[in-house]
Coordinates of C-alpha atoms in Angstrom, one line a residue:
Chain A
M28 CA -13.9 68.9 -51.4
N29 CA -10.6 68.0 -53.0
D30 CA -9.0 71.2 -51.8
R31 CA -10.3 70.6 -48.3
F32 CA -8.7 67.1 -48.4
I33 CA -5.4 68.4 -49.5
R34 CA -5.5 71.1 -46.8
I35 CA -6.1 68.5 -44.2
V36 CA -3.4 66.3 -45.3
K37 CA -1.0 69.3 -45.3
I38 CA -1.9 70.2 -41.9
L39 CA -1.5 66.8 -40.5
V40 CA 1.9 66.2 -42.2
E41 CA 3.1 69.6 -40.9
S42 CA 1.8 69.1 -37.5
F43 CA 3.1 65.5 -37.0
P44 CA 6.7 66.3 -36.2
K45 CA 5.7 69.1 -33.8
L46 CA 3.6 66.7 -31.9
L47 CA 6.1 64.0 -31.9
V48 CA 8.9 66.4 -30.7
Q49 CA 6.6 67.5 -27.8
C50 CA 5.8 63.9 -27.1
L51 CA 9.4 63.0 -26.9
K52 CA 10.5 66.1 -25.0
I53 CA 7.7 66.3 -22.5
T54 CA 5.1 63.6 -22.6
I55 CA 7.4 60.6 -22.3
P56 CA 9.8 62.1 -19.7
L57 CA 6.9 63.2 -17.6
T58 CA 5.4 59.7 -17.7
V59 CA 8.8 58.0 -17.0
L60 CA 9.7 60.4 -14.0
S61 CA 6.3 60.3 -12.5
F62 CA 6.0 56.4 -12.8
F63 CA 9.6 56.0 -11.3
F64 CA 9.0 58.2 -8.2
G65 CA 5.5 56.8 -7.9
L66 CA 6.7 53.3 -7.9
I67 CA 9.3 53.9 -5.2
L68 CA 6.9 55.7 -3.0
A69 CA 4.3 52.9 -3.6
L70 CA 6.7 50.1 -2.6
I71 CA 7.4 52.0 0.7
L72 CA 3.7 52.6 1.4
A73 CA 2.9 48.9 0.6
L74 CA 5.8 47.5 2.8
V75 CA 4.9 49.6 5.8
Q76 CA 1.3 48.2 5.7
I77 CA 2.6 44.6 5.2
A78 CA 5.1 44.8 8.0
N79 CA 2.3 46.4 10.1
I80 CA 4.5 49.3 11.4
K81 CA 2.4 51.2 13.9
G82 CA 1.7 54.7 12.9
L83 CA 3.2 54.4 9.4
K84 CA 0.5 51.8 8.5
Q85 CA -2.3 54.3 9.5
F86 CA -0.5 57.1 7.5
A87 CA -0.3 54.9 4.5
R88 CA -4.1 54.2 4.7
F89 CA -4.9 57.8 5.0
Y90 CA -2.5 58.7 2.2
V91 CA -4.3 56.1 -0.1
W92 CA -7.7 57.4 1.1
I93 CA -6.8 61.0 0.3
F94 CA -5.2 60.4 -3.2
R95 CA -7.6 57.9 -4.5
G96 CA -10.5 59.8 -3.3
T97 CA -9.9 63.2 -5.0
P98 CA -9.6 64.0 -8.7
L99 CA -6.0 64.0 -10.3
M100 CA -6.9 67.4 -11.9
L101 CA -7.6 68.8 -8.5
Q102 CA -4.4 67.5 -7.0
L103 CA -2.5 69.2 -10.0
F104 CA -4.4 72.5 -9.3
I105 CA -3.6 72.4 -5.6
I106 CA 0.1 71.9 -6.2
F107 CA 0.3 74.3 -9.0
Y108 CA -2.2 77.1 -8.2
G109 CA -2.9 76.4 -4.5
L110 CA 0.6 76.1 -2.8
P111 CA 1.7 79.5 -4.0
S112 CA -0.6 80.9 -1.2
F113 CA 1.7 79.4 1.2
G114 CA 4.8 80.7 -0.6
I115 CA 5.5 77.4 -2.3
Y116 CA 6.1 77.8 -6.0
F117 CA 6.6 75.1 -8.7
K118 CA 7.1 75.5 -12.4
G119 CA 4.5 73.6 -14.5
F120 CA 6.6 70.5 -15.2
P121 CA 7.9 69.8 -11.6
A122 CA 4.4 70.4 -10.3
A123 CA 3.1 67.8 -12.8
V124 CA 5.8 65.2 -11.8
I125 CA 5.0 65.8 -8.1
A126 CA 1.2 65.5 -8.6
F127 CA 1.4 62.5 -10.8
S128 CA 3.9 60.6 -8.6
L129 CA 1.9 61.2 -5.4
N130 CA -1.3 60.1 -7.2
L131 CA 0.3 57.0 -8.8
A132 CA 1.9 55.9 -5.5
A133 CA -1.6 55.6 -3.9
Y134 CA -2.9 53.3 -6.7
N135 CA 0.2 51.3 -7.2
S136 CA 0.7 50.7 -3.4
E137 CA -2.6 49.0 -3.4
I138 CA -1.5 46.9 -6.3
I139 CA 1.8 45.9 -4.7
R140 CA 0.1 45.4 -1.3
S141 CA -2.5 43.0 -2.9
A142 CA 0.2 41.1 -4.8
I143 CA 2.2 40.4 -1.7
Q144 CA -0.8 39.3 0.1
A145 CA -1.7 37.0 -2.8
V146 CA 1.4 34.9 -2.0
P147 CA 0.0 32.2 0.2
I148 CA 1.1 32.7 3.8
G149 CA 2.0 29.1 4.2
Q150 CA 5.2 29.8 2.2
T151 CA 6.2 32.4 4.6
E152 CA 5.6 29.9 7.4
A153 CA 7.6 27.3 5.6
G154 CA 10.4 29.9 5.3
Y155 CA 10.4 30.6 9.0
M156 CA 10.5 26.8 9.7
I157 CA 13.7 26.4 7.7
G158 CA 15.3 29.2 9.7
L159 CA 14.9 32.3 7.5
N160 CA 14.2 35.6 9.1
Y161 CA 11.6 38.1 8.0
F162 CA 13.8 39.9 5.5
Q163 CA 15.0 36.7 4.0
V164 CA 11.5 35.5 3.5
M165 CA 10.4 38.8 1.9
V166 CA 13.3 39.1 -0.4
R167 CA 13.9 35.5 -1.5
I168 CA 10.4 34.0 -1.4
V169 CA 7.5 36.5 -1.3
L170 CA 8.7 39.6 -3.3
P171 CA 9.8 37.6 -6.4
Q172 CA 6.4 35.9 -6.5
A173 CA 4.5 39.2 -5.8
A174 CA 6.3 41.0 -8.6
R175 CA 5.0 38.5 -11.1
I176 CA 1.5 39.0 -9.9
A177 CA 1.9 42.8 -9.7
F178 CA 3.5 43.3 -13.1
P179 CA 0.4 43.3 -15.5
P180 CA -1.6 45.7 -13.3
L181 CA 1.5 48.0 -12.7
F182 CA 1.9 48.0 -16.5
S183 CA -1.8 49.1 -16.9
S184 CA -1.2 51.8 -14.5
L185 CA 2.0 52.9 -16.6
I186 CA -0.2 53.0 -19.7
G187 CA -2.9 55.0 -17.8
M188 CA -0.3 57.5 -16.6
T189 CA 0.9 58.0 -20.2
K190 CA -2.4 59.4 -21.2
D191 CA -3.1 61.2 -18.0
T192 CA -0.1 63.4 -18.7
S193 CA -2.3 65.2 -21.0
L194 CA -3.9 66.8 -18.0
A195 CA -0.7 68.7 -17.4
S196 CA -1.8 70.9 -20.3
S197 CA -4.1 72.6 -17.8
I198 CA -1.2 73.9 -15.6
T199 CA 0.8 75.6 -18.6
V200 CA 2.9 72.5 -19.3
I201 CA 3.4 72.5 -23.2
E202 CA 3.1 68.7 -23.7
M203 CA 1.5 67.0 -26.7
M204 CA -2.0 67.8 -26.0
S205 CA -1.3 71.5 -25.6
V206 CA 0.4 71.6 -28.9
A207 CA -2.5 69.8 -30.6
K208 CA -5.0 72.3 -29.0
R209 CA -2.9 75.3 -30.4
I210 CA -2.8 74.0 -33.9
A211 CA -6.4 72.9 -33.9
A212 CA -7.3 76.5 -33.0
V213 CA -5.1 78.0 -35.6
Y214 CA -6.3 75.9 -38.6
Y215 CA -9.7 75.2 -37.2
E216 CA -9.5 71.5 -37.9
P217 CA -10.1 70.1 -34.5
F218 CA -11.4 66.7 -35.5
W219 CA -8.4 65.7 -37.6
M220 CA -5.9 67.2 -35.2
Y221 CA -7.2 65.4 -32.3
M222 CA -7.4 62.2 -34.3
E223 CA -3.7 62.6 -35.2
T224 CA -2.9 63.3 -31.5
G225 CA -4.9 60.2 -30.5
F226 CA -3.0 58.1 -33.0
I227 CA 0.4 59.1 -31.4
Y228 CA -0.9 58.2 -28.0
L229 CA -2.2 55.1 -29.4
M230 CA 1.3 54.3 -30.9
I231 CA 3.0 54.8 -27.6
C232 CA 0.6 52.5 -25.8
T233 CA 1.0 49.9 -28.5
I234 CA 4.7 49.9 -27.9
L235 CA 4.2 49.7 -24.2
T236 CA 1.8 46.7 -24.6
K237 CA 4.4 44.9 -26.7
L238 CA 7.0 45.7 -24.0
Q239 CA 4.7 44.2 -21.4
A240 CA 4.4 41.0 -23.2
D241 CA 8.2 40.6 -23.6
F242 CA 8.7 41.5 -19.9
E243 CA 6.1 39.0 -18.8
K244 CA 7.9 36.3 -20.8
S245 CA 11.2 37.1 -19.2
L246 CA 9.7 37.0 -15.7
E247 CA 8.7 33.4 -16.2
W248 CA 10.8 31.1 -14.2
K249 CA 13.2 29.4 -16.5
Q250 CA 13.3 25.7 -17.0
P251 CA 15.3 23.1 -19.0
D252 CA 13.6 21.9 -22.2
E253 CA 13.4 18.3 -21.1
V254 CA 11.4 19.5 -18.1
K255 CA 9.0 21.3 -20.4
V256 CA 8.3 18.2 -22.3
A257 CA 8.0 16.0 -19.3
M258 CA 5.8 18.2 -17.3
Q259 CA 2.9 17.9 -19.7
T260 CA 2.2 14.6 -18.1
V261 CA 2.1 16.1 -14.7
E262 CA -0.3 18.9 -16.0
E263 CA -3.3 16.6 -15.4
D264 CA -2.5 16.2 -11.7
N265 CA -2.1 19.9 -11.1
R266 CA -5.4 21.0 -12.4
N267 CA -7.1 20.4 -9.1
H268 CA -4.4 22.2 -7.1
K269 CA -5.8 25.2 -5.4
F270 CA -2.9 27.7 -6.0
R271 CA -2.5 26.7 -9.7
W272 CA -3.0 30.3 -10.9
L273 CA 0.1 31.6 -9.0
G274 CA 2.4 29.1 -10.9
P275 CA 4.7 29.6 -13.9
G276 CA 3.1 30.2 -17.3
K277 CA 1.4 27.5 -19.2
V278 CA 3.5 25.2 -21.3
K279 CA 3.3 25.9 -25.1
Chain B
M21 CA 13.3 16.5 24.5
L22 CA 10.3 18.6 23.3
G23 CA 7.2 19.1 25.3
V24 CA 4.6 21.3 26.7
K25 CA 2.7 21.7 30.1
N26 CA -0.6 23.0 30.6
L27 CA -0.8 24.5 27.2
H28 CA -3.7 27.0 26.6
K29 CA -4.8 28.6 23.3
S30 CA -7.9 30.5 22.3
F31 CA -9.0 32.0 19.2
G32 CA -11.3 34.8 20.3
S33 CA -13.7 33.3 22.7
N34 CA -13.2 29.8 21.4
E35 CA -10.8 27.8 23.5
V36 CA -9.1 25.5 21.3
L37 CA -6.5 24.0 23.7
K38 CA -7.5 23.6 27.3
G39 CA -4.4 22.6 29.2
I40 CA -2.4 20.1 27.1
D41 CA 0.6 18.1 28.5
F42 CA 2.6 16.5 25.9
N43 CA 6.1 15.6 25.4
V44 CA 8.3 13.5 22.9
E45 CA 11.5 11.8 23.7
N46 CA 14.6 11.4 21.4
G47 CA 13.9 8.8 18.7
E48 CA 10.2 8.5 19.5
V49 CA 7.5 8.6 16.9
I50 CA 4.1 10.0 18.1
A51 CA 0.9 10.1 16.2
I52 CA -1.8 12.5 17.3
I53 CA -5.2 11.5 16.3
G54 CA -8.6 13.0 16.8
S55 CA -11.5 14.5 14.9
S56 CA -11.4 17.7 13.0
G57 CA -11.6 20.7 15.5
S58 CA -10.0 18.7 18.3
G59 CA -7.1 21.0 18.5
K60 CA -4.4 18.7 17.2
T61 CA -3.1 21.0 14.4
T62 CA -3.1 23.9 16.7
L63 CA -1.1 22.0 19.3
L64 CA 1.4 21.3 16.6
R65 CA 1.6 24.9 15.4
C66 CA 1.9 26.2 18.8
M67 CA 5.0 24.0 19.3
A68 CA 6.6 25.6 16.1
F69 CA 5.4 29.1 17.3
L70 CA 3.3 29.4 14.1
E71 CA 0.6 30.3 16.7
Q72 CA 1.4 32.0 19.9
A73 CA 0.0 30.1 22.7
D74 CA -1.8 31.9 25.7
D75 CA -0.3 30.0 28.5
G76 CA 1.9 27.0 29.3
I77 CA 5.4 25.8 29.9
Y78 CA 7.6 25.0 26.9
T79 CA 10.5 22.6 26.9
F80 CA 12.9 22.0 24.1
D81 CA 16.4 20.5 25.1
E82 CA 17.8 22.8 27.8
L83 CA 15.2 25.5 27.1
N84 CA 12.4 25.3 29.7
K85 CA 10.2 28.3 30.4
D86 CA 6.9 30.1 30.2
I87 CA 5.8 30.0 26.6
R88 CA 4.8 33.7 26.8
T89 CA 8.2 34.8 27.7
I90 CA 10.1 33.0 24.9
T91 CA 11.9 35.5 22.8
R92 CA 12.1 35.9 19.1
K93 CA 15.6 34.9 19.2
E94 CA 14.9 31.8 21.1
I95 CA 12.1 30.9 18.6
K96 CA 14.5 31.3 15.7
E97 CA 17.0 29.0 17.5
L98 CA 14.6 26.3 18.3
R99 CA 13.3 26.4 14.8
M100 CA 16.8 25.8 13.6
K101 CA 16.6 22.4 15.3
M102 CA 13.0 21.5 14.1
G103 CA 11.4 20.5 10.8
F104 CA 7.8 21.1 9.9
V105 CA 5.9 19.4 7.1
F106 CA 2.6 21.2 6.2
Q107 CA -0.7 19.8 5.0
S108 CA -0.5 21.9 1.9
F109 CA 3.2 21.3 1.2
N110 CA 4.0 25.1 1.1
L111 CA 7.0 24.6 -1.3
F112 CA 8.4 27.9 -2.5
R113 CA 6.8 28.3 -5.9
N114 CA 9.5 30.4 -7.5
K115 CA 12.1 27.8 -6.7
T116 CA 12.9 24.3 -8.0
A117 CA 12.7 21.2 -6.0
I118 CA 16.5 21.2 -5.1
Q119 CA 16.5 25.0 -4.6
N120 CA 13.6 24.5 -2.1
V121 CA 15.7 21.9 -0.2
M122 CA 19.0 23.9 -0.4
E123 CA 17.4 27.2 0.9
G124 CA 17.6 26.4 4.5
L125 CA 21.1 25.3 4.2
V126 CA 22.6 28.1 2.2
V127 CA 20.6 31.1 3.4
A128 CA 19.7 30.3 7.0
R129 CA 22.8 28.3 7.8
K130 CA 25.3 29.8 5.5
M131 CA 26.6 26.6 4.1
N132 CA 28.5 26.8 0.9
S133 CA 26.3 25.8 -2.0
E134 CA 28.4 23.0 -3.3
E135 CA 27.9 21.2 0.1
A136 CA 24.4 22.1 0.4
R137 CA 23.7 20.7 -3.1
K138 CA 25.4 17.4 -2.1
I139 CA 23.1 17.2 0.9
S140 CA 20.1 18.2 -0.9
L141 CA 20.6 15.7 -3.6
A142 CA 20.9 13.0 -0.9
M143 CA 17.6 14.0 0.8
L144 CA 15.8 14.2 -2.6
E145 CA 17.1 10.7 -3.4
K146 CA 15.9 9.4 0.0
V147 CA 12.4 10.5 -0.7
G148 CA 12.6 9.2 -4.2
M149 CA 12.7 12.6 -6.1
A150 CA 16.2 12.5 -7.5
D151 CA 14.8 12.5 -11.0
R152 CA 12.9 15.7 -10.5
I153 CA 15.3 18.0 -8.8
D154 CA 14.9 20.8 -11.4
Y155 CA 11.2 20.8 -11.5
Y156 CA 9.2 23.7 -10.1
P157 CA 6.5 22.8 -7.5
D158 CA 3.7 23.4 -10.1
Q159 CA 5.1 20.8 -12.3
L160 CA 5.0 18.1 -9.6
S161 CA 2.0 16.1 -8.4
G162 CA 0.8 16.6 -4.8
G163 CA 2.5 13.5 -3.6
Q164 CA 5.8 14.6 -5.2
Q165 CA 5.5 18.0 -3.7
Q166 CA 4.9 16.6 -0.3
R167 CA 8.0 14.3 -0.7
V168 CA 10.1 17.4 -1.7
A169 CA 8.8 19.2 1.4
I170 CA 9.8 16.3 3.6
A171 CA 13.3 16.4 2.0
R172 CA 13.4 20.2 2.7
A173 CA 12.6 19.4 6.4
L174 CA 15.2 16.6 6.6
A175 CA 18.0 18.6 5.0
T176 CA 18.6 20.7 7.9
N177 CA 19.2 17.7 10.1
P178 CA 16.5 18.6 12.7
E179 CA 16.1 16.9 16.1
V180 CA 12.5 16.5 15.6
I181 CA 10.1 16.8 12.6
L182 CA 6.5 17.8 13.1
F183 CA 4.1 16.6 10.5
D184 CA 0.7 18.5 10.1
E185 CA -1.7 16.0 8.4
P186 CA 0.9 15.4 5.6
T187 CA -1.5 13.3 3.5
S188 CA -4.8 15.1 3.9
A189 CA -4.6 17.2 0.9
L190 CA -3.5 14.3 -1.3
D191 CA -5.7 12.2 -3.6
P192 CA -6.0 8.7 -2.0
E193 CA -3.9 7.1 -4.6
L194 CA -1.0 9.5 -3.7
T195 CA -1.0 9.0 0.0
G196 CA 1.0 5.7 -0.2
E197 CA 4.2 7.3 -1.7
V198 CA 4.2 9.9 1.1
L199 CA 3.5 7.4 3.8
D200 CA 6.2 5.0 2.6
V201 CA 8.7 7.7 3.0
M202 CA 7.7 8.5 6.5
V203 CA 7.8 4.8 7.4
K204 CA 11.4 4.9 6.1
L205 CA 12.2 7.8 8.4
A206 CA 10.6 6.2 11.5
K207 CA 12.8 3.2 10.8
E208 CA 15.9 5.4 10.7
G209 CA 15.1 6.5 14.2
I210 CA 14.1 10.1 13.4
T211 CA 12.0 11.7 16.1
M212 CA 8.6 12.6 14.6
V213 CA 5.3 14.0 15.8
I214 CA 2.6 13.2 13.3
V215 CA -1.0 14.6 13.2
T216 CA -2.7 12.2 11.1
H217 CA -6.0 10.5 10.0
E218 CA -4.2 7.4 8.8
M219 CA -4.9 4.8 11.5
E220 CA -3.1 1.9 9.9
F221 CA -0.2 4.0 9.3
A222 CA -0.2 5.2 12.9
R223 CA -0.3 1.6 14.2
N224 CA 2.7 0.7 12.1
V225 CA 5.0 3.5 12.8
A226 CA 3.9 5.3 16.0
D227 CA 5.6 4.2 19.4
R228 CA 2.8 6.1 21.1
I229 CA -0.6 7.5 20.1
I230 CA -2.3 10.6 21.6
F231 CA -6.1 11.0 21.2
M232 CA -7.3 14.4 21.5
E233 CA -10.9 15.7 21.7
D234 CA -12.2 19.1 22.4
G235 CA -8.9 20.6 23.2
V236 CA -7.8 18.0 25.8
V237 CA -5.8 14.8 25.6
V238 CA -8.3 12.1 26.4
E239 CA -6.0 9.1 26.2
E240 CA -2.5 8.2 25.4
G241 CA -0.4 5.1 25.3
P242 CA 1.4 2.6 23.1
A243 CA -0.1 2.5 19.6
D244 CA -1.5 -1.0 19.7
E245 CA -3.2 -0.5 23.1
I246 CA -4.9 2.8 22.0
L247 CA -6.0 1.3 18.7
S248 CA -7.1 -2.2 19.7
N249 CA -8.0 -1.7 23.3
P250 CA -9.0 1.9 24.1
K251 CA -10.1 2.5 27.6
K252 CA -12.1 5.8 27.3
E253 CA -15.5 5.9 25.7
A254 CA -14.7 9.0 23.5
T255 CA -11.7 7.0 21.9
K256 CA -13.9 4.1 21.2
R257 CA -16.4 6.1 19.6
F258 CA -13.9 7.9 17.4
L259 CA -12.3 4.7 16.5
R260 CA -15.6 3.1 15.5
R261 CA -16.4 6.0 13.3
I262 CA -13.1 6.0 11.5
L263 CA -12.8 2.4 11.0
R264 CA -16.4 2.3 9.6
N265 CA -15.4 5.0 7.2
E266 CA -12.3 3.2 6.1
E267 CA -14.2 0.1 5.4
E268 CA -16.7 1.9 3.0

C-alpha cells in the first residue's frame, strides 16, 4: 500500500509539468484564439439581426440553427476529416480553432442579441428624439448597456470553451487531455491522472472566475463617493421601478 | 406651426386613429384628454414619427406634405426642432443626469462640451435638479427622473415639446413636482402638447383642450369651456367619470 502511494505521488509530480506545459502551449492559446474569433463573428451575426438587414438576417438565423443544432465533436470531425474529400486540408490546431470559433459564434451571437434587445426600446426612441442617428444611439446608449448585460453569460461561454478544447484531442491535437491519456495509459493509473488533469482545468476556471468578478466591478458606472452615500435614501423609491434590474450595481 | 390633417393609423386590423385633424400654434399649450385606448398617445407618437402613420397630411413650419412621403432626413430635421417627454422617462441609464441633458447638444448638434454643460446646468436648475447632476437615473426617484427628462427635452431649445402622459408612471405624491415644472414652462410661453389625465392641471395651463374617443376628436375648445361646459354627450360622460374618480 505504501509503495503504491509513493508510486502515484511520483507519477503525479512527474506528469504535472508536462500537463502544465501542454496547457500553456495548446489549451490556452486554443481557447483564446477561438473565443476571440468567435466573439467577433458573434457580434456581426447579432448586429445584422438587430439592424434587420434583409438576407443577412435570415442567413444569421440559419447559421445559428445549424451550429447550435449539431454536436461540436461532429463539427470538428467534418472540418478535420470531412473537408479533405473536397481537397481542403487543415492541420489539427487550425481545424480546432475554426470549429470552435464557428460554434462559439452561434451561441455568443444569441447572448449578444438578447442583451441588445434587453435594453428598453424607450431609450432608443429618446435618443432619436434628441437628434441622434441609429449609429449614435447604438454606440453611445444601447451597446454600453448591452455589454454589461452580456458580460456574465459571455464569460460563462469562455469558461465552457476552455474545457471543450479537450475535444481537440480527438483530431490529433496534442493538448492537455491527450497528454493525460497517454500518461494514464503508460502507467496504468487513469484515476489519479485524470484527477490531476481535472485539477488543472479547475485552476484555470478559478482564475477566470476571479477575473470575471474583477471585470464586472470595473464595468460598473462610476460615481462620486458622496453620491453613493446620498443614494441610499433614494433606494427606497427605486424598488418599484420596472427596469431596476438593468441599473448599476447595488450600493455596498 | 405643427399639425396633421386626416391622420389615419391602424395596428393590424385595429384602426386607432380615424382621421384626426389637429394643429398647434406657436406659444400655445394644448392638452389632449380622453380615456385609455382613445388614440391620444398614438397621435402624439405619430407626430414624432415614433409610429409611422398610414395616411394624412403633416405640417411642421414650412414642411407640408403627405405623411407617407416624408423622408428619413426630413424626420431627423424635424426631430431636431422637437422635444419629447415620455411616460416612462426613458433616461439613458448609462449616463448621469447632466450627461443625459448634454447628449443631444454635444453629439447631435456638435456643440462644444463647455457650452453644452453650461446650458445643461441651466436647464437642470430650471427643473430643480441642480443638486443631482452627477446622479445616474437609477439613483433618482421617478419624479426626479422625469424632471431630468424634461431638462433633456428643453436643452435643445425645441419649437415644441410633446408630453406623453408625463405623470402617469409616477406615485401620486410625486406628480406635483413634475406638474409644477410644466406650469412654469407654460408660463414662459413654450409651445406644448400634453397628453394627460390630470384635469385640474389641464384647466390651469392649457389654452385649448382636445377630447378624443375611439380614434376621433370629439370636441375641442378653450380649456374652461370644455371642462365646465362640454357640448357633446361623450365628453360629459368622460368628465363625470374622471371627476368622480378624483373625488374618491
